[in-house]
Short mmCIF file of C-alpha atoms in Angstrom, two decimals:
data_model
loop_
_atom_site.label_atom_id
_atom_site.label_comp_id
_atom_site.label_asym_id
_atom_site.label_seq_id
_atom_site.Cartn_x
_atom_site.Cartn_y
_atom_site.Cartn_z
CA MET A 286 0.11 -28.49 -5.71
CA PRO A 287 1.55 -25.63 -3.63
CA THR A 288 3.87 -23.24 -5.45
CA ALA A 289 5.84 -20.09 -4.74
CA ILE A 290 4.01 -16.82 -4.08
CA ASP A 291 4.73 -14.11 -6.65
CA LEU A 292 2.75 -11.20 -5.20
CA LEU A 293 0.91 -10.69 -1.93
CA VAL A 294 -1.45 -7.72 -1.67
CA GLY A 295 -3.07 -6.84 1.63
CA GLY A 296 -4.77 -4.12 3.58
CA PRO A 297 -5.53 -5.02 7.18
CA PRO A 298 -8.56 -3.29 8.76
CA CYS A 299 -7.92 0.42 9.27
CA GLN A 300 -10.39 1.15 12.08
CA ASP A 301 -7.79 0.66 14.82
CA PHE A 302 -5.35 3.05 13.11
CA SER A 303 -7.77 5.64 11.75
CA GLN A 304 -7.43 9.21 13.04
CA VAL A 305 -11.24 9.58 12.92
CA ASN A 306 -11.79 6.71 15.37
CA ALA A 307 -11.66 8.16 18.90
CA ASN A 308 -11.49 4.60 20.29
CA ARG A 309 -8.60 3.40 18.14
CA VAL A 310 -6.17 1.09 19.88
CA GLY A 311 -3.68 0.48 17.06
CA VAL A 312 -1.66 -2.72 17.01
CA HIS A 313 -2.94 -3.69 20.47
CA SER A 314 -6.24 -4.96 19.06
CA HIS A 315 -6.95 -8.08 17.04
CA GLY A 316 -7.66 -6.08 13.87
CA GLY A 317 -4.69 -3.75 14.33
CA HIS A 318 -2.32 -6.63 15.02
CA LEU A 319 -3.20 -8.11 11.62
CA PHE A 320 -0.74 -5.63 10.08
CA VAL A 321 2.04 -7.16 12.20
CA ASP A 322 0.74 -10.65 11.37
CA LEU A 323 0.86 -9.81 7.66
CA ALA A 324 4.49 -8.71 7.96
CA GLU A 325 5.39 -11.88 9.86
CA PHE A 326 3.66 -14.01 7.21
CA ILE A 327 5.64 -12.26 4.46
CA THR A 328 8.89 -12.89 6.33
CA LYS A 329 8.12 -16.58 6.87
CA ALA A 330 6.82 -17.14 3.34
CA SER A 331 9.85 -15.39 1.80
CA GLY A 332 12.16 -17.93 3.40
CA HIS A 333 9.94 -20.96 2.75
CA THR A 334 11.37 -23.78 0.64
CA LEU A 335 8.51 -23.41 -1.86
CA GLN A 336 9.91 -19.99 -2.83
CA LYS A 337 13.07 -21.76 -4.11
CA GLY A 338 14.96 -18.46 -3.98
CA LYS A 339 12.28 -16.55 -5.93
CA PRO A 340 11.44 -13.12 -4.52
CA LEU A 341 8.06 -12.62 -2.86
CA PHE A 342 6.75 -9.19 -3.79
CA TYR A 343 4.22 -7.47 -1.54
CA PHE A 344 2.07 -4.37 -1.38
CA ALA A 345 0.37 -3.54 1.94
CA GLU A 346 -1.89 -0.50 2.34
CA ASN A 347 -3.55 1.28 5.26
CA VAL A 348 -4.28 4.73 6.66
CA GLU A 349 -1.64 7.07 8.06
CA ILE A 350 -0.45 5.33 11.25
CA LYS A 351 0.34 7.05 14.60
CA GLN A 352 4.06 7.16 15.39
CA ASP A 353 4.00 4.69 18.32
CA ASP A 354 2.10 2.08 16.28
CA LEU A 355 4.19 2.82 13.21
CA ALA A 356 7.38 1.90 15.08
CA LEU A 357 5.97 -1.56 15.89
CA VAL A 358 4.66 -2.17 12.37
CA GLU A 359 7.89 -0.92 10.74
CA LYS A 360 9.90 -3.27 12.95
CA SER A 361 7.76 -6.15 11.66
CA PHE A 362 8.37 -5.13 8.04
CA ALA A 363 12.14 -5.07 8.71
CA GLU A 364 13.98 -3.12 6.01
CA THR A 365 10.89 -1.84 4.16
CA PRO A 366 10.11 1.81 4.92
CA PHE A 367 6.55 3.05 5.37
CA PHE A 368 5.60 5.78 2.93
CA LEU A 369 2.59 8.06 2.53
CA LEU A 370 1.06 8.89 -0.82
CA ASP A 371 -2.24 10.49 -1.79
CA ALA A 372 -4.74 7.80 -2.79
CA CYS A 373 -5.75 9.91 -5.79
CA TYR A 374 -2.83 8.35 -7.66
CA TRP A 375 -4.49 4.91 -7.46
CA SER A 376 -8.20 5.44 -6.76
CA PRO A 377 -11.10 7.90 -7.05
CA CYS A 378 -10.55 9.40 -3.58
CA SER A 379 -8.02 11.95 -2.39
CA ARG A 380 -6.59 11.20 1.06
CA LYS A 381 -3.29 10.12 2.56
CA ARG A 382 -2.71 6.38 2.52
CA GLY A 383 0.23 4.51 3.99
CA PHE A 384 2.08 1.73 2.21
CA PHE A 385 4.71 -0.93 2.79
CA SER A 386 5.98 -2.42 -0.46
CA ASN A 387 9.07 -3.91 -2.00
CA LEU A 388 7.67 -3.22 -5.49
CA PRO A 389 9.21 -0.41 -7.53
CA CYS A 390 6.19 1.84 -6.95
CA PRO A 391 6.26 5.62 -6.53
CA LYS A 392 6.93 6.78 -2.98
CA SER A 393 6.43 10.50 -3.69
CA HIS A 394 4.60 12.80 -6.11
CA GLU A 395 7.82 13.28 -8.09
CA GLU A 396 8.34 9.52 -8.47
CA TYR A 397 4.69 9.07 -9.46
CA GLU A 398 5.22 11.40 -12.41
CA THR A 399 8.07 9.10 -13.55
CA ILE A 400 6.89 5.56 -12.72
CA GLY A 401 3.25 5.91 -11.66
CA ALA A 402 0.29 3.74 -12.52
CA THR A 403 -0.63 5.87 -15.54
CA LYS A 404 2.47 4.55 -17.32
CA CYS A 405 0.68 1.21 -17.86
CA LEU A 406 -2.59 2.65 -19.21
CA LYS A 407 -3.56 2.84 -22.88
CA LYS A 408 -3.27 6.22 -24.57
CA GLY A 409 -6.28 8.41 -23.74
CA TRP A 410 -6.98 6.68 -20.40
CA CYS A 411 -6.24 8.08 -16.95
CA LEU A 412 -6.93 7.28 -13.32
CA PRO A 413 -9.88 9.02 -11.63
CA GLY A 414 -7.38 10.78 -9.38
CA ASP A 415 -5.66 12.35 -12.36
CA VAL A 416 -8.93 14.01 -13.25
CA SER A 417 -10.15 14.89 -9.76
CA CYS A 418 -6.82 15.82 -8.14
CA HIS A 419 -4.76 17.28 -10.91
CA ASN A 420 -6.90 18.38 -13.81
CA PRO A 421 -10.58 18.77 -12.96
CA SER A 422 -11.28 20.40 -16.33
CA SER A 423 -10.25 17.30 -18.32
CA SER A 424 -13.77 16.07 -18.92
CA GLY A 425 -14.21 13.36 -21.47
CA SER A 426 -11.19 11.40 -20.26
CA LYS A 427 -11.68 7.70 -19.86
CA SER A 428 -10.76 6.48 -16.39
CA ASN A 429 -10.36 3.30 -14.43
CA THR A 430 -9.45 2.55 -10.83
CA LEU A 431 -6.71 0.23 -9.61
CA MET A 432 -7.84 -0.04 -5.99
#
């Protein structure tokens, strides 16, 4: 039986947005347009009768997007601003990642210190990024990845 969607998590292919791809074509390719398609799906699903007024939360991730493509994707996500955050807060790698989300997640380093992912970990645990990005000498810490 179909029910309301509580959380939608997505990350359309990044190849068409990636700065390291000399042949990137952004939202004008099938893969790149999937970011726009994801935003349109969220909009339609949010207003669907199955939601029965319940909010649909979403978290969409990709690479840093060129300004001309970003304008088109932001328009699709309506009121939700795009924000950049270092992936080391969520995963073992350190690089800029772009997000669209209506979740109360950190949108800057300062916010991460207040409401970041480490706030939900057991005492003595940390994310790999906390070790590699912020305190490389903290050997012996237990870590886990959320991505």
